[in-house]
Amino acid sequence: MTHDVKRRRRDRAARVVLFTAVLTTVATSAPQDDRIEETATISLTAPEVRTFRVVMSRAAVDQADDASIEVSTRTTLGDGLEAVVVPDDEDVGDVASLTSHAAIVFTPKLNEVCSGSEACELGFTIDAEGESHLDVEVDVALTRKGDSSLVCPEGGFSDGATVEVFVGE
Amino acid sequence: VSERSRTTVDALLHPVVLAALLVWLVNDHWGKAAHPGLVTGKLSDVASLIVFPLIPIAALAMWRNRSPSWTWIAAWLLATGAVMAAINLSSAAAAVYRIGLGVLQWPIRTLAAGELVTLRPVHLTMDPTDLLTLPALVVPLVILWSVRPRD
């Protein structure tokens, strides 16, 4: 093999390595997780029982890796004002008492509580006791994890992936 | 490619650089997910600090057919270190990195998907202890010195 042929091969190999290094640099970090979120505020005057429903489209359920339903209040509880949040489906979570310093977070496993082929609906009841006004905030977030590789490029939710919160009367 | 610039380009074929590139690739796309922890967390940082600085240096040598000056090389290595420090210490710099790399990834993700995909910033965990890997920048300097043209 002549010196020129060897040299050309080395040059070609160097270009391949350069190209690979550039691609590795560009692909070194995965796209951020994609989230769809929805928030609703529910105003109650205790004693009062209110319901709310979290409705996720089928596309959202199929594409989401994680779901969280966070129920919180800034109203000071205690002194006779108490409130509990009760999921309709016990697989979503247990009955939990609202406190003014920490949110209740339900993290349902969507493949267990949203089986079927239709949109998924999760119902909740807020039961407030006492004689006072109470504002409750519901934050729903669905997360789809970013792909760790550019080979399977789209880790985001599609347009049909939606989540809504409906508050009962 | 002239003989003088070839020596710089040859740095890309140095066994240490090839090993670092392989480690960077495998660790980013498998190691970190399969074995999350300190070792895999820092391995890509070290490997990238060995390979990344050589990209523009070798590219310049290929396309301009001459090796960059040692002043240029030193400045580039320092700039690489400064960027690494900035994205781990400053939220603003991290945001620029997240969006900038997201923009660079967008055409590749669009091509791979066969349709327009949403532009998404990349994930970055700011970790000041990543700065402990900065001495790895000495490795490309040593490699470039070892393959330097000898007049």
Tab-separated table of C-alpha atoms in Angstrom:
chain	number	residue	atom	x	y	z
A	1	MET	CA	0.000	0.000	0.000
A	2	THR	CA	1.472	3.365	-0.997
A	3	HIS	CA	1.977	6.235	1.411
A	4	ASP	CA	-0.707	8.275	-0.432
A	5	VAL	CA	-3.334	5.545	-0.076
A	6	LYS	CA	-2.604	5.253	3.646
A	7	ARG	CA	-2.824	9.010	3.994
A	8	ARG	CA	-6.168	9.172	2.188
A	9	ARG	CA	-7.544	6.438	4.430
A	10	ARG	CA	-6.428	8.293	7.535
A	11	ASP	CA	-7.997	11.502	6.253
A	12	ARG	CA	-11.261	9.686	5.560
A	13	ALA	CA	-11.208	8.043	9.001
A	14	ALA	CA	-10.572	11.424	10.615
A	15	ARG	CA	-13.604	12.885	8.810
A	16	VAL	CA	-15.774	10.002	10.060
A	17	VAL	CA	-14.545	10.558	13.623
A	18	LEU	CA	-15.159	14.303	13.281
A	19	PHE	CA	-18.691	13.728	11.997
A	20	THR	CA	-19.407	11.258	14.832
A	21	ALA	CA	-18.013	13.680	17.399
A	22	VAL	CA	-20.218	16.512	16.103
A	23	LEU	CA	-23.327	14.308	16.235
A	24	THR	CA	-22.390	13.076	19.719
A	25	THR	CA	-22.024	16.685	20.862
A	26	VAL	CA	-25.419	17.677	19.473
A	27	ALA	CA	-27.094	14.588	20.966
A	28	THR	CA	-25.322	14.795	24.306
A	29	SER	CA	-28.394	16.026	26.210
A	30	ALA	CA	-31.887	14.618	25.875
A	31	PRO	CA	-34.798	16.941	25.137
A	32	GLN	CA	-36.528	18.138	28.286
A	33	ASP	CA	-39.531	16.261	29.554
A	34	ASP	CA	-42.747	17.501	27.999
A	35	ARG	CA	-45.638	18.455	30.277
A	36	ILE	CA	-49.274	19.293	29.846
A	37	GLU	CA	-50.886	20.999	32.774
A	38	GLU	CA	-54.254	22.240	33.868
A	39	THR	CA	-55.271	24.159	36.953
A	40	ALA	CA	-58.636	24.869	38.558
A	41	THR	CA	-59.662	26.724	41.696
A	42	ILE	CA	-62.658	25.537	43.686
A	43	SER	CA	-64.328	27.857	46.177
A	44	LEU	CA	-66.279	26.204	48.987
A	45	THR	CA	-68.166	27.535	51.937
A	46	ALA	CA	-68.096	24.871	54.639
A	47	PRO	CA	-70.028	22.826	55.371
A	48	GLU	CA	-70.051	21.883	51.690
A	49	VAL	CA	-69.292	18.887	49.491
A	50	ARG	CA	-67.973	19.543	45.978
A	51	THR	CA	-66.746	17.226	43.281
A	52	PHE	CA	-64.247	17.658	40.513
A	53	ARG	CA	-63.238	15.474	37.590
A	54	VAL	CA	-59.920	15.199	35.826
A	55	VAL	CA	-60.477	14.230	32.196
A	56	MET	CA	-57.520	13.095	30.101
A	57	SER	CA	-57.780	12.359	26.384
A	58	ARG	CA	-56.788	8.858	25.289
A	59	ALA	CA	-53.729	10.263	23.499
A	60	ALA	CA	-52.610	11.930	26.728
A	61	VAL	CA	-53.042	8.705	28.711
A	62	ASP	CA	-51.202	6.645	26.100
A	63	GLN	CA	-48.292	9.074	25.820
A	64	ALA	CA	-47.825	10.131	29.451
A	65	ASP	CA	-45.165	8.478	31.580
A	66	ASP	CA	-46.324	10.090	34.822
A	67	ALA	CA	-49.402	11.852	36.113
A	68	SER	CA	-49.827	13.952	39.214
A	69	ILE	CA	-52.928	15.558	40.686
A	70	GLU	CA	-52.017	18.074	43.343
A	71	VAL	CA	-54.696	19.461	45.657
A	72	SER	CA	-53.724	22.362	47.881
A	73	THR	CA	-55.134	25.316	49.775
A	74	ARG	CA	-53.781	28.575	51.108
A	75	THR	CA	-56.725	28.934	53.452
A	76	THR	CA	-55.759	28.336	57.056
A	77	LEU	CA	-57.398	25.162	58.253
A	78	GLY	CA	-58.085	24.041	61.786
A	79	ASP	CA	-60.235	25.842	64.372
A	80	GLY	CA	-63.229	23.854	63.222
A	81	LEU	CA	-62.526	24.110	59.477
A	82	GLU	CA	-61.483	20.738	58.076
A	83	ALA	CA	-61.507	19.264	54.579
A	84	VAL	CA	-60.781	15.876	53.115
A	85	VAL	CA	-60.233	14.848	49.498
A	86	VAL	CA	-61.708	11.507	48.472
A	87	PRO	CA	-60.829	9.867	45.143
A	88	ASP	CA	-63.738	7.945	43.568
A	89	ASP	CA	-61.362	5.136	42.643
A	90	GLU	CA	-59.292	3.850	45.551
A	91	ASP	CA	-56.549	2.856	43.095
A	92	VAL	CA	-55.956	6.580	42.540
A	93	GLY	CA	-55.118	7.104	46.216
A	94	ASP	CA	-56.406	7.112	49.762
A	95	VAL	CA	-58.627	9.661	51.461
A	96	ALA	CA	-56.407	12.548	52.546
A	97	SER	CA	-56.897	15.576	54.773
A	98	LEU	CA	-56.094	19.027	53.391
A	99	THR	CA	-53.642	21.115	55.334
A	100	SER	CA	-52.565	24.664	54.627
A	101	HIS	CA	-48.856	23.851	54.602
A	102	ALA	CA	-48.636	20.818	52.292
A	103	ALA	CA	-50.377	19.739	49.143
A	104	ILE	CA	-52.021	16.357	48.682
A	105	VAL	CA	-50.436	14.688	45.665
A	106	PHE	CA	-52.091	11.768	43.894
A	107	THR	CA	-49.875	9.938	41.415
A	108	PRO	CA	-52.163	7.397	39.772
A	109	LYS	CA	-50.683	4.702	37.575
A	110	LEU	CA	-52.454	5.551	34.345
A	111	ASN	CA	-52.146	2.067	32.857
A	112	GLU	CA	-54.072	0.727	35.867
A	113	VAL	CA	-56.748	3.376	36.415
A	114	CYS	CA	-57.258	4.355	32.781
A	115	SER	CA	-57.657	1.054	30.991
A	116	GLY	CA	-59.871	0.941	27.919
A	117	SER	CA	-59.820	2.934	24.742
A	118	GLU	CA	-61.780	6.039	25.698
A	119	ALA	CA	-60.790	9.232	27.451
A	120	CYS	CA	-59.986	8.697	31.119
A	121	GLU	CA	-61.999	10.370	33.833
A	122	LEU	CA	-60.929	10.447	37.492
A	123	GLY	CA	-63.432	11.752	39.997
A	124	PHE	CA	-62.757	13.354	43.394
A	125	THR	CA	-64.875	14.720	46.227
A	126	ILE	CA	-63.879	17.517	48.566
A	127	ASP	CA	-65.761	17.358	51.842
A	128	ALA	CA	-65.342	20.519	53.904
A	129	GLU	CA	-66.662	20.781	57.439
A	130	GLY	CA	-66.933	23.846	59.596
A	131	GLU	CA	-68.229	27.349	58.980
A	132	SER	CA	-65.813	29.206	56.778
A	133	HIS	CA	-64.753	29.925	53.226
A	134	LEU	CA	-62.158	27.688	51.615
A	135	ASP	CA	-60.312	27.991	48.292
A	136	VAL	CA	-58.861	24.757	46.939
A	137	GLU	CA	-56.468	24.635	43.988
A	138	VAL	CA	-56.215	21.574	41.756
A	139	ASP	CA	-53.099	21.246	39.577
A	140	VAL	CA	-52.939	18.351	37.144
A	141	ALA	CA	-49.728	17.582	35.272
A	142	LEU	CA	-48.938	14.845	32.797
A	143	THR	CA	-45.281	14.270	31.971
A	144	ARG	CA	-43.732	12.579	29.011
A	145	LYS	CA	-40.044	11.893	29.500
A	146	GLY	CA	-37.620	13.175	26.878
A	147	ASP	CA	-35.953	10.560	24.704
A	148	SER	CA	-32.403	9.818	25.698
A	149	SER	CA	-31.513	9.380	22.068
A	150	LEU	CA	-32.121	11.306	18.889
A	151	VAL	CA	-32.796	8.013	17.138
A	152	CYS	CA	-36.364	8.026	18.488
A	153	PRO	CA	-36.760	11.733	18.214
A	154	GLU	CA	-40.169	12.916	19.323
A	155	GLY	CA	-40.689	12.574	23.035
A	156	GLY	CA	-43.343	15.308	23.257
A	157	PHE	CA	-47.114	15.077	23.549
A	158	SER	CA	-49.093	15.192	20.327
A	159	ASP	CA	-51.770	17.838	19.713
A	160	GLY	CA	-54.543	15.407	20.706
A	161	ALA	CA	-53.118	14.969	24.195
A	162	THR	CA	-55.219	17.096	26.533
A	163	VAL	CA	-56.150	17.248	30.191
A	164	GLU	CA	-59.060	19.200	31.677
A	165	VAL	CA	-60.460	19.753	35.143
A	166	PHE	CA	-64.252	20.035	35.529
A	167	VAL	CA	-65.656	21.291	38.801
A	168	GLY	CA	-69.072	20.017	39.892
A	169	GLU	CA	-71.843	22.329	41.161
B	1	VAL	CA	-4.859	18.184	3.428
B	2	SER	CA	-1.295	19.440	3.866
B	3	GLU	CA	1.275	17.496	5.886
B	4	ARG	CA	1.366	20.276	8.466
B	5	SER	CA	-2.397	20.262	9.106
B	6	ARG	CA	-2.535	16.456	8.883
B	7	THR	CA	-0.779	16.107	12.212
B	8	THR	CA	-3.556	18.116	13.860
B	9	VAL	CA	-6.244	16.085	12.115
B	10	ASP	CA	-4.417	12.943	13.282
B	11	ALA	CA	-5.228	13.959	16.868
B	12	LEU	CA	-8.777	12.760	16.149
B	13	LEU	CA	-7.442	9.271	15.478
B	14	HIS	CA	-5.403	9.131	18.691
B	15	PRO	CA	-6.452	6.015	20.677
B	16	VAL	CA	-7.311	8.116	23.743
B	17	VAL	CA	-9.633	10.315	21.676
B	18	LEU	CA	-11.312	7.333	20.003
B	19	ALA	CA	-11.801	5.671	23.395
B	20	ALA	CA	-13.193	8.886	24.878
B	21	LEU	CA	-15.631	9.271	21.960
B	22	LEU	CA	-16.819	5.687	22.422
B	23	VAL	CA	-17.223	6.186	26.179
B	24	TRP	CA	-19.113	9.455	25.601
B	25	LEU	CA	-21.500	7.824	23.114
B	26	VAL	CA	-22.174	4.660	25.114
B	27	ASN	CA	-22.426	6.433	28.458
B	28	ASP	CA	-24.800	9.165	27.220
B	29	HIS	CA	-27.134	6.781	25.451
B	30	TRP	CA	-26.969	3.763	27.726
B	31	GLY	CA	-24.730	4.062	30.802
B	32	LYS	CA	-26.442	7.012	32.484
B	33	ALA	CA	-29.882	5.424	32.171
B	34	ALA	CA	-28.794	1.882	33.049
B	35	HIS	CA	-26.470	2.767	35.940
B	36	PRO	CA	-27.277	6.262	37.210
B	37	GLY	CA	-24.679	7.486	39.678
B	38	LEU	CA	-21.505	9.447	40.256
B	39	VAL	CA	-19.324	7.451	37.851
B	40	THR	CA	-21.648	7.566	34.827
B	41	GLY	CA	-22.549	11.143	35.747
B	42	LYS	CA	-18.958	12.317	35.465
B	43	LEU	CA	-17.748	9.915	32.753
B	44	SER	CA	-19.431	11.793	29.917
B	45	ASP	CA	-18.123	15.100	31.244
B	46	VAL	CA	-14.544	13.825	31.195
B	47	ALA	CA	-14.952	12.174	27.779
B	48	SER	CA	-16.599	15.251	26.275
B	49	LEU	CA	-13.830	17.519	27.582
B	50	ILE	CA	-11.308	15.305	25.769
B	51	VAL	CA	-13.185	15.079	22.450
B	52	PHE	CA	-15.151	18.327	22.137
B	53	PRO	CA	-12.223	20.785	22.023
B	54	LEU	CA	-10.663	18.807	19.182
B	55	ILE	CA	-13.725	19.211	16.922
B	56	PRO	CA	-13.204	22.825	15.843
B	57	ILE	CA	-9.423	22.464	15.968
B	58	ALA	CA	-9.457	19.483	13.592
B	59	ALA	CA	-12.226	20.993	11.449
B	60	LEU	CA	-10.201	24.176	11.063
B	61	ALA	CA	-7.121	22.167	10.136
B	62	MET	CA	-9.110	20.238	7.508
B	63	TRP	CA	-10.902	23.134	5.893
B	64	ARG	CA	-8.240	25.845	6.103
B	65	ASN	CA	-5.520	23.321	5.400
B	66	ARG	CA	-3.371	24.634	8.243
B	67	SER	CA	-3.011	23.942	11.914
B	68	PRO	CA	-4.371	26.567	14.306
B	69	SER	CA	-1.787	28.461	16.362
B	70	TRP	CA	-1.057	27.410	19.933
B	71	THR	CA	-2.545	30.714	21.094
B	72	TRP	CA	-5.805	29.859	19.325
B	73	ILE	CA	-5.769	26.325	20.768
B	74	ALA	CA	-5.136	27.590	24.309
B	75	ALA	CA	-7.899	30.190	23.974
B	76	TRP	CA	-10.338	27.567	22.718
B	77	LEU	CA	-9.537	25.183	25.579
B	78	LEU	CA	-10.020	27.989	28.093
B	79	ALA	CA	-13.317	28.963	26.439
B	80	THR	CA	-14.512	25.354	26.615
B	81	GLY	CA	-13.716	25.273	30.331
B	82	ALA	CA	-15.432	28.626	30.861
B	83	VAL	CA	-18.611	27.419	29.130
B	84	MET	CA	-18.578	24.203	31.172
B	85	ALA	CA	-18.249	26.237	34.380
B	86	ALA	CA	-20.907	28.749	33.337
B	87	ILE	CA	-23.631	26.216	32.506
B	88	ASN	CA	-23.115	24.509	35.854
B	89	LEU	CA	-23.031	27.688	37.926
B	90	SER	CA	-25.278	30.216	36.182
B	91	SER	CA	-28.976	29.670	35.532
B	92	ALA	CA	-28.872	32.146	32.639
B	93	ALA	CA	-25.978	30.301	30.962
B	94	ALA	CA	-27.747	26.980	31.554
B	95	ALA	CA	-30.884	28.357	29.890
B	96	VAL	CA	-28.863	29.491	26.861
B	97	TYR	CA	-27.315	25.999	26.668
B	98	ARG	CA	-30.715	24.269	26.985
B	99	ILE	CA	-32.283	26.370	24.245
B	100	GLY	CA	-29.182	26.495	22.021
B	101	LEU	CA	-28.692	22.746	21.978
B	102	GLY	CA	-32.445	22.299	21.522
B	103	VAL	CA	-32.205	24.472	18.394
B	104	LEU	CA	-29.275	22.385	17.091
B	105	GLN	CA	-31.177	19.160	17.750
B	106	TRP	CA	-34.366	20.354	16.107
B	107	PRO	CA	-33.371	19.695	12.446
B	108	ILE	CA	-32.105	16.207	13.328
B	109	ARG	CA	-35.266	15.358	15.292
B	110	THR	CA	-37.408	16.730	12.455
B	111	LEU	CA	-35.505	14.695	9.835
B	112	ALA	CA	-35.707	11.540	11.947
B	113	ALA	CA	-39.442	12.009	12.598
B	114	GLY	CA	-40.217	12.843	8.964
B	115	GLU	CA	-42.375	15.783	10.105
B	116	LEU	CA	-41.996	19.106	11.850
B	117	VAL	CA	-41.483	18.484	15.553
B	118	THR	CA	-41.754	20.971	18.385
B	119	LEU	CA	-38.602	22.823	19.332
B	120	ARG	CA	-37.752	21.676	22.837
B	121	PRO	CA	-34.933	22.795	25.108
B	122	VAL	CA	-32.663	20.001	26.303
B	123	HIS	CA	-32.410	18.631	29.799
B	124	LEU	CA	-29.494	19.870	31.917
B	125	THR	CA	-28.792	19.177	35.565
B	126	MET	CA	-26.682	22.006	36.957
B	127	ASP	CA	-23.997	20.411	39.107
B	128	PRO	CA	-21.081	22.528	40.361
B	129	THR	CA	-19.125	19.331	41.127
B	130	ASP	CA	-18.854	18.827	37.346
B	131	LEU	CA	-16.145	21.471	37.519
B	132	LEU	CA	-13.925	18.826	39.107
B	133	THR	CA	-13.681	17.254	35.647
B	134	LEU	CA	-12.144	20.396	34.091
B	135	PRO	CA	-8.542	19.109	34.397
B	136	ALA	CA	-9.512	16.664	31.622
B	137	LEU	CA	-8.967	19.612	29.259
B	138	VAL	CA	-5.247	18.959	29.636
B	139	VAL	CA	-5.666	15.677	27.723
B	140	PRO	CA	-6.466	17.206	24.291
B	141	LEU	CA	-3.631	19.687	24.841
B	142	VAL	CA	-1.174	16.861	25.509
B	143	ILE	CA	-2.477	14.916	22.499
B	144	LEU	CA	-2.140	17.934	20.202
B	145	TRP	CA	1.375	18.520	21.531
B	146	SER	CA	2.308	14.894	20.938
B	147	VAL	CA	1.168	15.022	17.288
B	148	ARG	CA	2.408	18.562	16.588
B	149	PRO	CA	4.274	19.232	13.353
B	150	ARG	CA	8.005	18.980	13.878
B	151	ASP	CA	9.845	21.363	11.554
